Coordinates of C-alpha atoms in Angstrom, one line a residue:
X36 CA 0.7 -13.7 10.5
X37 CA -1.0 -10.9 11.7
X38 CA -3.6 -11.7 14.6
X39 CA -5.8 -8.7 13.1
X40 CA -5.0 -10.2 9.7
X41 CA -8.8 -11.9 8.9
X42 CA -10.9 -9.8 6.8
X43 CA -13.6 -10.6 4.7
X44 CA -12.4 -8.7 1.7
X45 CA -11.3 -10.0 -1.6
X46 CA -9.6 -7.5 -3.1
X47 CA -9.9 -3.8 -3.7
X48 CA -9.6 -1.3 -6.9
X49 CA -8.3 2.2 -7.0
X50 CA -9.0 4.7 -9.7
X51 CA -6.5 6.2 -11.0
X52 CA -5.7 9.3 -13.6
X53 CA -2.4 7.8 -14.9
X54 CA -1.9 4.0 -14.7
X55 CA 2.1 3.6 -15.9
X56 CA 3.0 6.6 -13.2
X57 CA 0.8 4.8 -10.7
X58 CA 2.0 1.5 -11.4
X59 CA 5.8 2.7 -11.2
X60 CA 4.7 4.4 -7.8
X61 CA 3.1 0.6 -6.4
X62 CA 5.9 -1.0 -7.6
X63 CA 8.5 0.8 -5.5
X64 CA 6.4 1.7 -2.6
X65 CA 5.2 -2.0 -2.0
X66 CA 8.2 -4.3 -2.4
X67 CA 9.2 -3.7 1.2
X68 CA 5.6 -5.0 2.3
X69 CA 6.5 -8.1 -0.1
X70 CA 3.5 -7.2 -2.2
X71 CA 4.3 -7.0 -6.6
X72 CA 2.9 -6.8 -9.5
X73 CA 1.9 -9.9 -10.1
X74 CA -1.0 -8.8 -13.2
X75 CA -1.2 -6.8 -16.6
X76 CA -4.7 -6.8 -18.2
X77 CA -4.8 -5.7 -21.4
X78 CA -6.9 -3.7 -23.5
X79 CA -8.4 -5.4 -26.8
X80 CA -7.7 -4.8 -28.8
X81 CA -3.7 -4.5 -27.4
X82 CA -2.3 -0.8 -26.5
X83 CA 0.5 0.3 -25.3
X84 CA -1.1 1.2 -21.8
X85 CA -2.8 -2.0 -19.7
X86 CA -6.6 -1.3 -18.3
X87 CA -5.5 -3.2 -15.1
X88 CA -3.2 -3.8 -12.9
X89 CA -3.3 -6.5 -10.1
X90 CA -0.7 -6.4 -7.0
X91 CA -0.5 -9.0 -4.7
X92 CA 1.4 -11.4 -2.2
X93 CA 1.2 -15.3 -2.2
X94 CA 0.1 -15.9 -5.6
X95 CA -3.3 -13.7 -5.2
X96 CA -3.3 -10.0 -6.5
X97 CA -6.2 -8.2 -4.2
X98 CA -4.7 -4.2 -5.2
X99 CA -6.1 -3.7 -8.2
X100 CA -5.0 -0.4 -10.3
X101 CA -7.4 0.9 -13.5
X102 CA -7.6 4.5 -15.2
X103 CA -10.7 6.6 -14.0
X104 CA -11.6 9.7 -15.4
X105 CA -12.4 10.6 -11.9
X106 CA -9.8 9.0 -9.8
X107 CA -9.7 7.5 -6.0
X108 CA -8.6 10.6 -4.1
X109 CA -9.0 10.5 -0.2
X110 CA -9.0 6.3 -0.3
X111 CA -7.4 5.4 2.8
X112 CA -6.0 1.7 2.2
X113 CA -4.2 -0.3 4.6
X114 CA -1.6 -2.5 4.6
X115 CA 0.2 -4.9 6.5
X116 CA 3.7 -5.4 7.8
X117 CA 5.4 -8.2 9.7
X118 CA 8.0 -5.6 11.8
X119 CA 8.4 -2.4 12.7
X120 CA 11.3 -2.3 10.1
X121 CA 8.9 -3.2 7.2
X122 CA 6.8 -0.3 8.5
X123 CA 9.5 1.8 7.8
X124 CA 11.1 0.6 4.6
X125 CA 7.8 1.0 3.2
X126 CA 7.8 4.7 3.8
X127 CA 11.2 5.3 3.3
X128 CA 10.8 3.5 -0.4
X129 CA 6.8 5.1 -1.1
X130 CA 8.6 8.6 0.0
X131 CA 11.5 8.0 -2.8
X132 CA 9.2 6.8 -5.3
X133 CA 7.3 10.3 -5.1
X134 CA 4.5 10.2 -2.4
X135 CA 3.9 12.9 0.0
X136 CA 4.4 12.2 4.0
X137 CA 1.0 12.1 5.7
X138 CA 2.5 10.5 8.6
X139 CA 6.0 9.1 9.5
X140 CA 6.4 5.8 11.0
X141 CA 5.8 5.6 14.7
X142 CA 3.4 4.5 17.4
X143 CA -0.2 5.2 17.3
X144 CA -1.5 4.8 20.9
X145 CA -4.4 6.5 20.0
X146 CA -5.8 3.0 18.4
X147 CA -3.6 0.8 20.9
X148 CA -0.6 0.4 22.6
X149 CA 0.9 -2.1 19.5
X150 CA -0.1 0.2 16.4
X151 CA 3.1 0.7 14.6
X152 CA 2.4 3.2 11.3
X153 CA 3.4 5.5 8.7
X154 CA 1.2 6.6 5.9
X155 CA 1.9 8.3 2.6
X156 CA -0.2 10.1 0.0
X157 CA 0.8 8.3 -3.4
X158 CA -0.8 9.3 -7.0
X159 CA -4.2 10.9 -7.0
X160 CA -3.9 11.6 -2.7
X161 CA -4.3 7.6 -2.2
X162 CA -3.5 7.8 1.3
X163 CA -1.4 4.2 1.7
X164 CA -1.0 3.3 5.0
X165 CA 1.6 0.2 6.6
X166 CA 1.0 -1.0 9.7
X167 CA 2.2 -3.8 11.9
X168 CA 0.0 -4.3 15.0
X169 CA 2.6 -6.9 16.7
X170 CA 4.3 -6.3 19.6
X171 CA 8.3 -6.5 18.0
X172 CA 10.2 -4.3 19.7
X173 CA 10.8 -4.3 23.3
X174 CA 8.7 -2.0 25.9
X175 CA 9.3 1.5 25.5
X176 CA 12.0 3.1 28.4
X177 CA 9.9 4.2 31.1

């Protein structure tokens, strides 16, 4: 685990204008990051399109999805990643499920010497962001 990994936040929702093309986006974009949908609430009475939807990682969703009429554009969520590699399978796999580069995966020495990230606008300009802040690669060549 992640020594920057406590937090004092529960979960999170994001508003957006079309839940099934966001929650085909999510899907794709976070397997690599081992988080799924793990939640479908329903409307009631029953409709073809859920009002919520919950992704998460060890049995707790804390992403939550729901239609706005004004959606979450310019959010800025981050996420993270165990390696390097995760870092980049998440961007490769948010970039093929139809997000926009904002950021391909690399160092950011800017916030310290161990800040590996990509980020990728997804539905609505969410602008998803993996990061892994260990030290898993050896030092840079001089």
């Amino acid at each position: 685990m992640s020594e920057f990994a406590g937090s004092a936040i529960d979960h999170m929702g994001i508003g957006v204008s079309d839940i099934l093309h966001a929650r085909d986006f999510y899907e794709q974009a976070l397997k690599p990051l081992g988080i799924t949908l793990m939640m479908s609430i329903e409307t009631d009475p029953p409709q073809s399109t859920p009002r919520r939807l919950g992704f998460g990682s060890a049995g707790k969703p804390f992403l939550w999805l729901h239609h706005a009429p004004v959606p979450s554009h310019g959010a800025h969520i981050a996420l993270i990643a165990q390696t390097h590699e995760e870092v980049d399978a998440f961007h490769a796999a948010a970039i093929a499920a139809g997000g926009k580069d904002n950021g391909a995966p690399g160092i950011r020495p800017r916030y310290h010497a161990n800040y590996y990230a990509a980020y990728v606008l997804g539905p609505d300009g969410v602008n998803l962001e993996a990061v892994c802040q260990l030290a898993t690669r050896a030092p840079w060549p001089a």
